[in-house]
């Protein structure tokens, strides 16, 4: 019975994770994309950049909009980061408090 319960928990967890779509990258609380990922970047999910110091995109074919306010508020501006390269949030994302990314 314990095996069945464990299998159900794993199936539910995997189902919820796959419902979010593919991970596009992550934002980190430390410089150099070090330490544990502070927050993953999923398609069409707003990511707040407050207290984040670095960002890494794992896909090249994404488009992102940066917002001057938290929770993707304010007029958007297009931003792009290179694939598999750790960037400081203060770089191309300077002046932005949140981003939302999309798959083409």
PDB file of C-alpha atoms in Angstrom:
ATOM      1  CA  UNK A   1       0.000   0.000   0.000  1.00  0.00           C
ATOM      2  CA  UNK A   2       2.865   2.364   0.792  1.00  0.00           C
ATOM      3  CA  UNK A   3       4.266   1.826  -2.719  1.00  0.00           C
ATOM      4  CA  UNK A   4       0.932   2.781  -4.293  1.00  0.00           C
ATOM      5  CA  UNK A   5       0.722   5.987  -2.237  1.00  0.00           C
ATOM      6  CA  UNK A   6       4.301   6.927  -3.124  1.00  0.00           C
ATOM      7  CA  UNK A   7       3.630   6.269  -6.815  1.00  0.00           C
ATOM      8  CA  UNK A   8       0.516   8.461  -6.701  1.00  0.00           C
ATOM      9  CA  UNK A   9       2.414  11.326  -5.060  1.00  0.00           C
ATOM     10  CA  UNK A  10       5.163  11.116  -7.698  1.00  0.00           C
ATOM     11  CA  UNK A  11       2.640  11.014 -10.552  1.00  0.00           C
ATOM     12  CA  UNK A  12       0.834  14.079  -9.226  1.00  0.00           C
ATOM     13  CA  UNK A  13       4.124  15.951  -8.755  1.00  0.00           C
ATOM     14  CA  UNK A  14       5.301  15.131 -12.268  1.00  0.00           C
ATOM     15  CA  UNK A  15       1.941  16.112 -13.709  1.00  0.00           C
ATOM     16  CA  UNK A  16       2.025  19.497 -12.007  1.00  0.00           C
ATOM     17  CA  UNK A  17       5.592  20.150 -13.110  1.00  0.00           C
ATOM     18  CA  UNK A  18       4.855  19.282 -16.719  1.00  0.00           C
ATOM     19  CA  UNK A  19       1.759  21.508 -16.728  1.00  0.00           C
ATOM     20  CA  UNK A  20       4.016  24.548 -16.310  1.00  0.00           C
ATOM     21  CA  UNK A  21       5.776  23.880 -19.603  1.00  0.00           C
ATOM     22  CA  UNK A  22       9.485  23.714 -20.340  1.00  0.00           C
ATOM     23  CA  UNK A  23      11.827  25.679 -18.130  1.00  0.00           C
ATOM     24  CA  UNK A  24      13.379  28.586 -20.023  1.00  0.00           C
ATOM     25  CA  UNK A  25      16.020  29.527 -17.471  1.00  0.00           C
ATOM     26  CA  UNK A  26      16.403  30.705 -13.897  1.00  0.00           C
ATOM     27  CA  UNK A  27      17.128  33.798 -11.824  1.00  0.00           C
ATOM     28  CA  UNK A  28      19.559  33.602  -8.918  1.00  0.00           C
ATOM     29  CA  UNK A  29      20.047  35.489  -5.667  1.00  0.00           C
ATOM     30  CA  UNK A  30      23.843  35.320  -6.099  1.00  0.00           C
ATOM     31  CA  UNK A  31      26.197  36.781  -8.692  1.00  0.00           C
ATOM     32  CA  UNK A  32      27.504  34.405 -11.329  1.00  0.00           C
ATOM     33  CA  UNK A  33      24.390  32.205 -11.275  1.00  0.00           C
ATOM     34  CA  UNK A  34      25.799  30.486  -8.204  1.00  0.00           C
ATOM     35  CA  UNK A  35      23.991  28.656  -5.473  1.00  0.00           C
ATOM     36  CA  UNK A  36      20.537  27.242  -5.783  1.00  0.00           C
ATOM     37  CA  UNK A  37      18.183  28.666  -8.390  1.00  0.00           C
ATOM     38  CA  UNK A  38      16.095  31.335  -6.719  1.00  0.00           C
ATOM     39  CA  UNK A  39      13.270  30.984  -9.198  1.00  0.00           C
ATOM     40  CA  UNK A  40      12.791  29.101 -12.484  1.00  0.00           C
ATOM     41  CA  UNK A  41      11.582  30.934 -15.574  1.00  0.00           C
ATOM     42  CA  UNK A  42       8.581  29.252 -17.202  1.00  0.00           C
ATOM     43  CA  UNK A  43       6.752  30.381 -20.363  1.00  0.00           C
ATOM     44  CA  UNK A  44       4.192  33.138 -19.781  1.00  0.00           C
ATOM     45  CA  UNK A  45       4.942  33.331 -16.047  1.00  0.00           C
ATOM     46  CA  UNK A  46       5.928  36.646 -14.505  1.00  0.00           C
ATOM     47  CA  UNK A  47       9.278  36.576 -12.682  1.00  0.00           C
ATOM     48  CA  UNK A  48      10.111  39.322 -10.202  1.00  0.00           C
ATOM     49  CA  UNK A  49      13.742  40.444 -10.287  1.00  0.00           C
ATOM     50  CA  UNK A  50      13.807  42.057  -6.830  1.00  0.00           C
ATOM     51  CA  UNK A  51      16.713  40.719  -4.761  1.00  0.00           C
ATOM     52  CA  UNK A  52      17.971  38.732  -7.776  1.00  0.00           C
ATOM     53  CA  UNK A  53      21.528  39.285  -8.978  1.00  0.00           C
ATOM     54  CA  UNK A  54      21.954  37.039 -12.022  1.00  0.00           C
ATOM     55  CA  UNK A  55      19.925  35.345 -14.739  1.00  0.00           C
ATOM     56  CA  UNK A  56      20.576  32.470 -17.138  1.00  0.00           C
ATOM     57  CA  UNK A  57      18.484  31.439 -20.143  1.00  0.00           C
ATOM     58  CA  UNK A  58      18.778  27.822 -21.289  1.00  0.00           C
ATOM     59  CA  UNK A  59      16.915  28.363 -24.565  1.00  0.00           C
ATOM     60  CA  UNK A  60      17.734  30.660 -27.447  1.00  0.00           C
ATOM     61  CA  UNK A  61      14.324  30.847 -29.116  1.00  0.00           C
ATOM     62  CA  UNK A  62      12.528  32.809 -26.405  1.00  0.00           C
ATOM     63  CA  UNK A  63      11.240  36.358 -26.355  1.00  0.00           C
ATOM     64  CA  UNK A  64      10.939  38.317 -23.112  1.00  0.00           C
ATOM     65  CA  UNK A  65       9.277  41.549 -22.070  1.00  0.00           C
ATOM     66  CA  UNK A  66      10.701  43.523 -19.181  1.00  0.00           C
ATOM     67  CA  UNK A  67       8.525  45.674 -16.944  1.00  0.00           C
ATOM     68  CA  UNK A  68       9.551  48.597 -14.713  1.00  0.00           C
ATOM     69  CA  UNK A  69       7.165  47.481 -11.961  1.00  0.00           C
ATOM     70  CA  UNK A  70       6.807  44.294  -9.942  1.00  0.00           C
ATOM     71  CA  UNK A  71       4.419  41.558 -11.089  1.00  0.00           C
ATOM     72  CA  UNK A  72       4.888  42.578 -14.749  1.00  0.00           C
ATOM     73  CA  UNK A  73       3.255  45.978 -14.308  1.00  0.00           C
ATOM     74  CA  UNK A  74       4.096  49.034 -16.356  1.00  0.00           C
ATOM     75  CA  UNK A  75       4.940  49.532 -20.018  1.00  0.00           C
ATOM     76  CA  UNK A  76       6.882  46.541 -21.383  1.00  0.00           C
ATOM     77  CA  UNK A  77      10.121  46.656 -23.331  1.00  0.00           C
ATOM     78  CA  UNK A  78      11.667  43.744 -25.244  1.00  0.00           C
ATOM     79  CA  UNK A  79      14.748  42.187 -23.632  1.00  0.00           C
ATOM     80  CA  UNK A  80      16.869  39.256 -24.705  1.00  0.00           C
ATOM     81  CA  UNK A  81      19.684  37.351 -23.103  1.00  0.00           C
ATOM     82  CA  UNK A  82      22.064  34.965 -24.822  1.00  0.00           C
ATOM     83  CA  UNK A  83      21.572  31.229 -24.344  1.00  0.00           C
ATOM     84  CA  UNK A  84      23.660  29.451 -21.685  1.00  0.00           C
ATOM     85  CA  UNK A  85      25.376  32.609 -20.513  1.00  0.00           C
ATOM     86  CA  UNK A  86      25.042  33.950 -16.997  1.00  0.00           C
ATOM     87  CA  UNK A  87      24.183  37.649 -16.995  1.00  0.00           C
ATOM     88  CA  UNK A  88      23.986  40.135 -14.154  1.00  0.00           C
ATOM     89  CA  UNK A  89      20.459  41.421 -13.640  1.00  0.00           C
ATOM     90  CA  UNK A  90      21.989  44.910 -13.696  1.00  0.00           C
ATOM     91  CA  UNK A  91      23.078  44.323 -17.342  1.00  0.00           C
ATOM     92  CA  UNK A  92      20.390  44.220 -20.053  1.00  0.00           C
ATOM     93  CA  UNK A  93      17.715  44.096 -17.353  1.00  0.00           C
ATOM     94  CA  UNK A  94      18.740  47.343 -15.629  1.00  0.00           C
ATOM     95  CA  UNK A  95      15.734  49.361 -14.508  1.00  0.00           C
ATOM     96  CA  UNK A  96      13.382  46.389 -14.745  1.00  0.00           C
ATOM     97  CA  UNK A  97      11.644  44.844 -11.770  1.00  0.00           C
ATOM     98  CA  UNK A  98      10.026  41.890 -13.551  1.00  0.00           C
ATOM     99  CA  UNK A  99      10.060  39.920 -16.798  1.00  0.00           C
ATOM    100  CA  UNK A 100       7.753  37.566 -18.646  1.00  0.00           C
ATOM    101  CA  UNK A 101       9.061  35.255 -21.378  1.00  0.00           C
ATOM    102  CA  UNK A 102       7.353  33.469 -24.244  1.00  0.00           C
ATOM    103  CA  UNK A 103       8.129  30.681 -26.679  1.00  0.00           C
ATOM    104  CA  UNK A 104       7.712  31.686 -30.336  1.00  0.00           C
TER     105      UNK A 104
END
